[in-house]
Short mmCIF file of C-alpha atoms and ligand atoms in Angstrom, two decimals:
data_model
loop_
_atom_site.label_atom_id
_atom_site.label_comp_id
_atom_site.label_asym_id
_atom_site.label_seq_id
_atom_site.Cartn_x
_atom_site.Cartn_y
_atom_site.Cartn_z
CA MET A 1 0.00 0.00 0.00
CA THR A 2 2.87 2.46 -0.64
CA HIS A 3 1.08 3.93 -3.65
CA ILE A 4 -2.54 3.56 -4.80
CA ILE A 5 -2.45 3.26 -8.56
CA GLN A 6 -4.72 0.46 -9.73
CA SER A 7 -7.34 -1.72 -8.11
CA GLN A 8 -5.57 -5.00 -9.01
CA ASP A 9 -3.06 -4.11 -6.28
CA PHE A 10 -5.58 -4.47 -3.44
CA SER A 11 -5.85 -7.94 -1.93
CA HIS A 12 -9.14 -9.33 -0.70
CA SER A 13 -7.99 -9.04 2.91
CA THR A 14 -6.78 -5.44 2.46
CA LEU A 15 -10.21 -4.54 1.11
CA GLU A 16 -11.90 -6.18 4.07
CA GLN A 17 -9.64 -4.30 6.53
CA LEU A 18 -10.40 -1.04 4.76
CA PHE A 19 -14.13 -1.60 4.91
CA GLU A 20 -13.99 -2.53 8.60
CA SER A 21 -12.05 0.69 9.28
CA THR A 22 -14.62 2.59 7.21
CA ASP A 23 -17.39 1.10 9.38
CA ARG A 24 -15.56 2.34 12.47
CA ILE A 25 -15.09 5.82 11.00
CA GLU A 26 -18.76 5.99 10.01
CA LYS A 27 -19.64 5.32 13.67
CA MET A 28 -17.07 7.86 14.89
CA HIS A 29 -18.66 10.61 12.78
CA LYS A 30 -21.74 10.22 15.01
CA ASP A 31 -19.68 10.54 18.18
CA GLU A 32 -18.64 14.16 18.90
CA GLY A 33 -15.73 13.14 21.10
CA ALA A 34 -14.13 11.18 18.29
CA GLU A 35 -13.25 14.24 16.23
CA GLU A 36 -10.24 15.14 18.35
CA ARG A 37 -8.94 11.57 18.25
CA LEU A 38 -9.25 11.46 14.45
CA GLU A 39 -7.45 14.79 14.08
CA LYS A 40 -4.30 13.34 15.62
CA LEU A 41 -3.96 10.44 13.21
CA LEU A 42 -2.29 12.25 10.29
CA LYS A 43 -1.22 15.35 12.19
CA ARG A 44 1.01 17.63 10.10
CA LYS A 45 1.24 15.25 7.16
CA ARG A 46 1.56 17.27 3.95
CA ILE A 47 -0.98 16.20 1.39
CA TYR A 48 -1.01 17.76 -2.08
CA LEU A 49 -4.04 17.52 -4.34
CA MET A 50 -3.04 18.00 -7.97
CA PHE A 51 -6.12 17.91 -10.20
CA TYR A 52 -5.62 18.49 -13.93
CA GLN A 53 -9.21 17.45 -14.75
CA PRO A 54 -12.53 18.62 -13.27
CA SER A 55 -13.73 17.06 -10.03
CA THR A 56 -16.23 17.81 -7.31
CA ARG A 57 -16.63 14.78 -5.08
CA THR A 58 -13.20 13.24 -5.37
CA ILE A 59 -11.28 16.42 -4.63
CA LEU A 60 -13.58 17.59 -1.84
CA THR A 61 -13.88 14.20 -0.14
CA PHE A 62 -10.11 13.74 -0.21
CA GLU A 63 -9.60 17.25 1.15
CA THR A 64 -12.20 16.72 3.87
CA ALA A 65 -10.84 13.27 4.74
CA ALA A 66 -7.26 14.54 5.03
CA LYS A 67 -8.28 17.59 7.10
CA LEU A 68 -10.45 15.55 9.47
CA LEU A 69 -7.36 13.42 10.08
CA GLY A 70 -5.33 16.53 10.92
CA ALA A 71 -3.20 16.72 7.76
CA HIS A 72 -2.12 19.94 6.07
CA VAL A 73 -3.76 20.02 2.64
CA PHE A 74 -2.52 22.00 -0.36
CA LYS A 75 -4.38 21.89 -3.61
CA THR A 76 -4.52 23.14 -7.15
CA ASP A 77 -7.83 22.08 -8.59
CA ASN A 78 -7.35 23.40 -12.10
CA ALA A 79 -3.76 22.38 -12.50
CA GLY A 80 -3.96 22.18 -16.29
CA PHE A 81 -4.54 25.96 -16.40
CA PHE A 82 -3.20 27.36 -13.16
CA SER A 83 -0.08 25.29 -12.56
CA SER A 84 3.13 25.50 -14.54
CA ALA A 85 1.69 22.79 -16.81
CA ALA A 86 0.10 25.69 -18.68
CA LYS A 87 3.63 26.92 -19.39
CA GLY A 88 4.72 23.52 -20.63
CA GLU A 89 6.13 21.99 -17.45
CA THR A 90 6.19 18.19 -17.52
CA LEU A 91 4.29 16.16 -14.94
CA GLU A 92 7.63 14.65 -13.91
CA HIS A 93 9.08 18.05 -13.01
CA THR A 94 5.99 19.05 -11.04
CA ILE A 95 6.03 15.81 -9.08
CA ARG A 96 9.76 16.13 -8.39
CA ILE A 97 9.24 19.63 -6.98
CA LEU A 98 6.37 18.57 -4.72
CA CYS A 99 8.31 15.56 -3.47
CA GLY A 100 11.26 17.85 -2.80
CA ASN A 101 8.89 20.03 -0.74
CA LYS A 102 8.43 17.00 1.49
CA ALA A 103 4.97 16.02 0.32
CA ASP A 104 3.86 12.96 2.28
CA ALA A 105 1.27 12.19 -0.36
CA ILE A 106 0.27 13.51 -3.76
CA ILE A 107 -3.27 12.80 -4.88
CA LEU A 108 -3.27 13.12 -8.63
CA ARG A 109 -6.03 13.40 -11.22
CA HIS A 110 -4.77 13.69 -14.77
CA GLN A 111 -6.11 13.41 -18.31
CA ASP A 112 -3.50 10.85 -19.39
CA GLU A 113 -3.76 7.15 -18.67
CA GLY A 114 -0.61 6.10 -16.83
CA ALA A 115 0.03 9.54 -15.28
CA ALA A 116 -0.06 8.23 -11.69
CA LEU A 117 2.44 5.54 -12.57
CA ARG A 118 4.72 8.16 -14.10
CA ALA A 119 4.54 10.00 -10.78
CA VAL A 120 5.51 6.82 -8.94
CA ARG A 121 8.53 6.42 -11.25
CA VAL A 122 9.71 9.90 -10.21
CA CYS A 123 9.47 8.93 -6.52
CA GLU A 124 11.39 5.73 -7.18
CA LYS A 125 14.09 7.32 -9.30
CA TYR A 126 14.92 10.01 -6.75
CA GLN A 127 14.10 7.86 -3.70
CA PHE A 128 11.39 10.13 -2.36
CA SER A 129 9.15 8.63 0.33
CA THR A 130 6.12 10.53 -1.07
CA ARG A 131 3.11 8.32 -1.73
CA ILE A 132 1.05 8.71 -4.88
CA ILE A 133 -2.70 8.18 -5.08
CA ASN A 134 -4.38 7.88 -8.46
CA ALA A 135 -7.58 9.95 -8.33
CA GLY A 136 -8.36 9.15 -11.98
CA ASP A 137 -5.93 8.84 -14.89
CA GLY A 138 -7.61 9.53 -18.22
CA THR A 139 -9.48 6.45 -19.42
CA GLY A 140 -7.37 4.25 -17.15
CA GLN A 141 -8.52 3.72 -13.57
CA HIS A 142 -10.06 5.43 -10.57
CA PRO A 143 -9.34 2.95 -7.78
CA THR A 144 -10.57 5.07 -4.87
CA GLN A 145 -14.00 5.66 -6.45
CA SER A 146 -14.41 1.93 -6.85
CA LEU A 147 -13.58 1.48 -3.16
CA VAL A 148 -16.55 3.75 -2.46
CA ASP A 149 -18.62 1.68 -4.92
CA LEU A 150 -17.68 -1.63 -3.30
CA TYR A 151 -18.28 -0.28 0.19
CA SER A 152 -21.73 0.89 -0.93
CA ILE A 153 -22.61 -2.55 -2.28
CA ARG A 154 -21.36 -4.18 0.92
CA LYS A 155 -23.46 -1.78 2.96
CA ILE A 156 -26.66 -1.78 0.92
CA LEU A 157 -26.72 -5.35 -0.40
CA GLY A 158 -25.04 -6.70 2.71
CA ARG A 159 -22.42 -8.78 0.87
CA LEU A 160 -19.74 -8.71 -1.81
CA ASP A 161 -20.03 -12.37 -2.84
CA ASN A 162 -22.86 -14.16 -4.66
CA PHE A 163 -24.56 -11.43 -6.63
CA THR A 164 -25.15 -10.22 -10.17
CA ILE A 165 -24.17 -6.71 -11.20
CA ALA A 166 -25.06 -4.89 -14.41
CA ILE A 167 -22.38 -2.33 -15.29
CA GLY A 168 -23.51 -0.04 -18.07
CA GLY A 169 -22.79 3.04 -20.14
CA ASP A 170 -19.53 4.18 -21.73
CA LEU A 171 -17.42 1.24 -20.59
CA ALA A 172 -14.60 1.95 -23.05
CA HIS A 173 -13.73 5.25 -21.39
CA GLY A 174 -15.33 5.00 -17.94
CA ARG A 175 -12.39 4.53 -15.59
CA THR A 176 -14.57 3.82 -12.55
CA THR A 177 -15.99 0.75 -14.30
CA HIS A 178 -12.46 -0.48 -15.06
CA SER A 179 -11.39 -0.26 -11.44
CA LEU A 180 -14.66 -1.78 -10.25
CA ALA A 181 -14.35 -4.79 -12.59
CA TYR A 182 -10.83 -5.53 -11.32
CA HIS A 183 -12.01 -5.27 -7.71
CA LEU A 184 -14.98 -7.57 -8.30
CA SER A 185 -12.70 -10.32 -9.61
CA LYS A 186 -11.51 -10.87 -6.02
CA TYR A 187 -14.93 -11.97 -4.80
CA THR A 188 -16.74 -15.29 -5.11
CA ASN A 189 -19.58 -15.96 -7.49
CA VAL A 190 -20.00 -12.42 -8.77
CA LYS A 191 -21.60 -12.35 -12.19
CA ILE A 192 -21.09 -9.22 -14.32
CA ILE A 193 -23.36 -8.08 -17.15
CA PHE A 194 -21.66 -5.37 -19.20
CA VAL A 195 -24.22 -3.19 -20.99
CA SER A 196 -22.94 -0.86 -23.68
CA PRO A 197 -23.22 0.19 -27.31
CA PRO A 198 -20.88 -1.80 -29.57
CA ASN A 199 -18.24 0.95 -29.81
CA PHE A 200 -18.19 1.50 -26.06
CA ARG A 201 -17.48 -2.01 -24.82
CA MET A 202 -15.34 -2.92 -21.82
CA LYS A 203 -11.60 -3.00 -22.57
CA SER A 204 -10.42 -6.40 -23.78
CA GLY A 205 -7.54 -6.52 -21.27
CA ILE A 206 -10.06 -6.27 -18.43
CA LEU A 207 -12.24 -9.01 -19.92
CA GLU A 208 -9.15 -11.24 -20.14
CA HIS A 209 -8.38 -10.51 -16.50
CA LEU A 210 -11.92 -11.58 -15.56
CA GLN A 211 -11.55 -14.81 -17.54
CA GLU A 212 -8.24 -15.55 -15.82
CA HIS A 213 -9.97 -15.09 -12.47
CA ASN A 214 -12.94 -17.26 -13.46
CA VAL A 215 -15.44 -14.43 -13.24
CA ILE A 216 -18.60 -15.12 -15.19
CA TYR A 217 -19.49 -12.17 -17.36
CA LYS A 218 -21.47 -11.38 -20.47
CA GLU A 219 -21.75 -8.41 -22.79
CA THR A 220 -25.08 -7.13 -24.05
CA GLU A 221 -26.70 -4.10 -25.61
CA SER A 222 -30.04 -4.78 -23.89
CA LYS A 223 -30.31 -2.81 -20.69
CA GLU A 224 -33.83 -4.19 -20.08
CA ASP A 225 -32.61 -7.81 -19.84
CA ALA A 226 -29.79 -6.72 -17.57
CA PHE A 227 -32.16 -4.82 -15.25
CA ARG A 228 -34.35 -7.92 -14.85
CA GLU A 229 -31.38 -10.05 -13.84
CA ALA A 230 -29.19 -7.80 -11.72
CA ASP A 231 -29.05 -7.34 -7.95
CA VAL A 232 -27.05 -4.15 -8.44
CA VAL A 233 -27.12 -1.80 -11.43
CA TYR A 234 -24.07 0.46 -11.82
CA TRP A 235 -24.45 3.13 -14.50
CA ILE A 236 -22.08 5.77 -15.84
CA ARG A 237 -22.32 8.75 -18.18
CA LEU A 238 -21.01 9.04 -21.70
CA GLN A 239 -17.45 10.31 -21.14
CA LYS A 240 -17.75 13.15 -23.65
CA GLU A 241 -14.33 14.58 -22.84
CA HIS A 242 -12.83 11.50 -24.49
CA LEU A 243 -15.01 11.69 -27.62
CA PRO A 244 -14.63 13.85 -30.73
CA LYS A 245 -16.15 17.32 -30.23
CA ASP A 246 -18.70 16.75 -33.04
CA PHE A 247 -19.82 13.34 -31.70
CA ASN A 248 -23.61 13.09 -31.89
CA SER A 249 -24.72 11.39 -28.70
CA GLU A 250 -28.49 11.83 -29.02
CA GLN A 251 -29.37 8.31 -30.10
CA LEU A 252 -26.97 6.74 -27.60
CA MET A 253 -28.49 8.78 -24.81
CA ARG A 254 -31.95 7.54 -25.77
CA GLU A 255 -30.78 3.94 -25.75
CA TYR A 256 -28.76 4.09 -22.56
CA SER A 257 -30.72 6.45 -20.36
CA ILE A 258 -32.75 5.15 -17.43
CA ASN A 259 -36.28 6.35 -16.66
CA GLU A 260 -38.92 5.48 -14.10
CA ALA A 261 -40.37 2.65 -16.23
CA HIS A 262 -36.94 1.00 -16.32
CA MET A 263 -36.79 1.05 -12.54
CA ASP A 264 -39.93 -1.12 -12.51
CA LEU A 265 -37.94 -3.84 -14.26
CA PHE A 266 -35.49 -4.05 -11.35
CA LYS A 267 -35.73 -7.04 -8.99
CA GLU A 268 -37.48 -6.29 -5.72
CA LYS A 269 -34.31 -5.59 -3.72
CA ALA A 270 -32.12 -4.39 -6.59
CA PHE A 271 -30.77 -0.84 -6.56
CA LEU A 272 -29.06 1.71 -8.77
CA LEU A 273 -25.56 3.09 -8.18
CA HIS A 274 -23.72 5.78 -10.14
CA PRO A 275 -20.32 7.38 -9.36
CA LEU A 276 -21.75 10.80 -10.41
CA PRO A 277 -21.85 13.21 -12.18
CA ILE A 278 -25.04 12.33 -14.04
CA ASP A 279 -25.27 13.96 -17.45
CA GLY A 280 -28.78 13.08 -18.64
CA GLU A 281 -28.40 9.27 -18.59
CA ILE A 282 -30.65 9.01 -15.52
CA ASP A 283 -33.93 10.91 -15.44
CA LYS A 284 -34.16 13.56 -12.73
CA GLU A 285 -37.32 12.07 -11.26
CA ILE A 286 -35.36 8.95 -10.29
CA ASP A 287 -33.24 10.83 -7.77
CA ASP A 288 -35.84 10.23 -5.06
CA HIS A 289 -36.79 6.71 -6.17
CA PRO A 290 -36.32 4.22 -3.28
CA LYS A 291 -34.05 2.07 -5.46
CA ALA A 292 -31.78 4.99 -6.43
CA LYS A 293 -28.86 4.79 -4.01
CA TYR A 294 -26.28 7.07 -5.60
CA PHE A 295 -26.60 9.81 -3.00
CA GLU A 296 -26.09 7.27 -0.23
CA GLN A 297 -23.12 5.91 -2.23
CA ALA A 298 -21.59 9.42 -2.47
CA SER A 299 -22.06 9.89 1.28
CA TYR A 300 -19.47 7.16 1.99
CA GLY A 301 -16.73 8.96 0.05
CA ILE A 302 -15.16 10.76 3.01
CA SER A 303 -15.07 7.78 5.38
CA VAL A 304 -13.69 5.41 2.74
CA ARG A 305 -10.92 7.87 1.88
CA MET A 306 -10.13 8.46 5.57
CA ALA A 307 -9.73 4.70 6.01
CA LEU A 308 -7.53 4.54 2.92
CA LEU A 309 -5.25 7.37 4.03
CA CYS A 310 -4.83 5.76 7.46
CA LYS A 311 -4.03 2.39 5.92
CA MET A 312 -1.52 3.96 3.57
CA PHE A 313 0.30 5.63 6.45
CA ASN A 314 0.02 2.50 8.65
CA VAL A 315 -2.14 4.27 11.21
CA GLU A 316 -4.60 2.21 13.26
CA ILE A 317 -8.15 3.49 13.61
C1 NCD B 1 -15.95 9.79 -12.13
C2 NCD B 1 -14.62 10.09 -12.79
O1 NCD B 1 -14.05 11.16 -12.64
O2 NCD B 1 -14.13 9.18 -13.45
N1 NCD B 1 -16.33 10.78 -11.24
C3 NCD B 1 -16.02 10.64 -9.93
O3 NCD B 1 -14.87 10.69 -9.54
N2 NCD B 1 -17.01 10.37 -9.07
C4 NCD B 1 -17.03 9.42 -13.06
C5 NCD B 1 -17.31 10.33 -14.21
O4 NCD B 1 -16.73 11.41 -14.34
O5 NCD B 1 -18.16 9.93 -15.02
#
């Protein structure tokens, strides 16, 4: 757990420890006296948030998590424009400077797949003890969002084994679905139904990984069939920032959006998750539907990231 780059690196037991710590933190948030105890855990650690792509939840939940644990947080949330990147500075130089400034951790969101790994290479080359967390690298991965997703399933469904999940939308570019699929391969008897238009299918390398780990999956274009079968439905938006500017998404949106009638197809206890933001693929009226759980899901973001930061710095909660 030196760096958090991709979800394949988490073992089943590490995930379980993280979720147990998250449970404890969730309880502590209800106990006023716990705040002071939490604040001591990462006291004076220097945590840098470098975000080259837009973010609301990830950046704010990381900032809140780090501050509640007593860390000093420094951030540039529009690094592509307001950091020296705008003047042509390489990511490697920026990371080297921050590490030299004694950053204990750098939480990095970047438009290029592999950016977090490049940051790790800088730390290794110059023997910096700074830890890197991947907060989304282009169309690569977003391992901390999928920790929130898994924790939500564990909490709402009550288990992470023996269930069927429909994962749908722009699977080619949706990094949260990539990280989630890798995580799910560690659990027993999880069946995955990938729902996407033909040009937006799950990456072949991830499908191979699932085969190697004996995960049963299928690919379909029929969201209706998937909704009838799934215990959990996980939906994402069309990742327009990775599509040509003149891409006409109207028909796709019609085919892949979810409305109230679709929710009636869900099994009795099934529910809908979404990493957010929603960009028209889920009708507004669904927000208050009893099976729509994406606001509950988002509410776990701070606690999950607090547990992760503590684990990374070997701090017991
Ligand atoms: C996701 C992301 O950035 O990949 N957002 C998030 O962190 N919750 C999903 C998305 O942007 O579609």
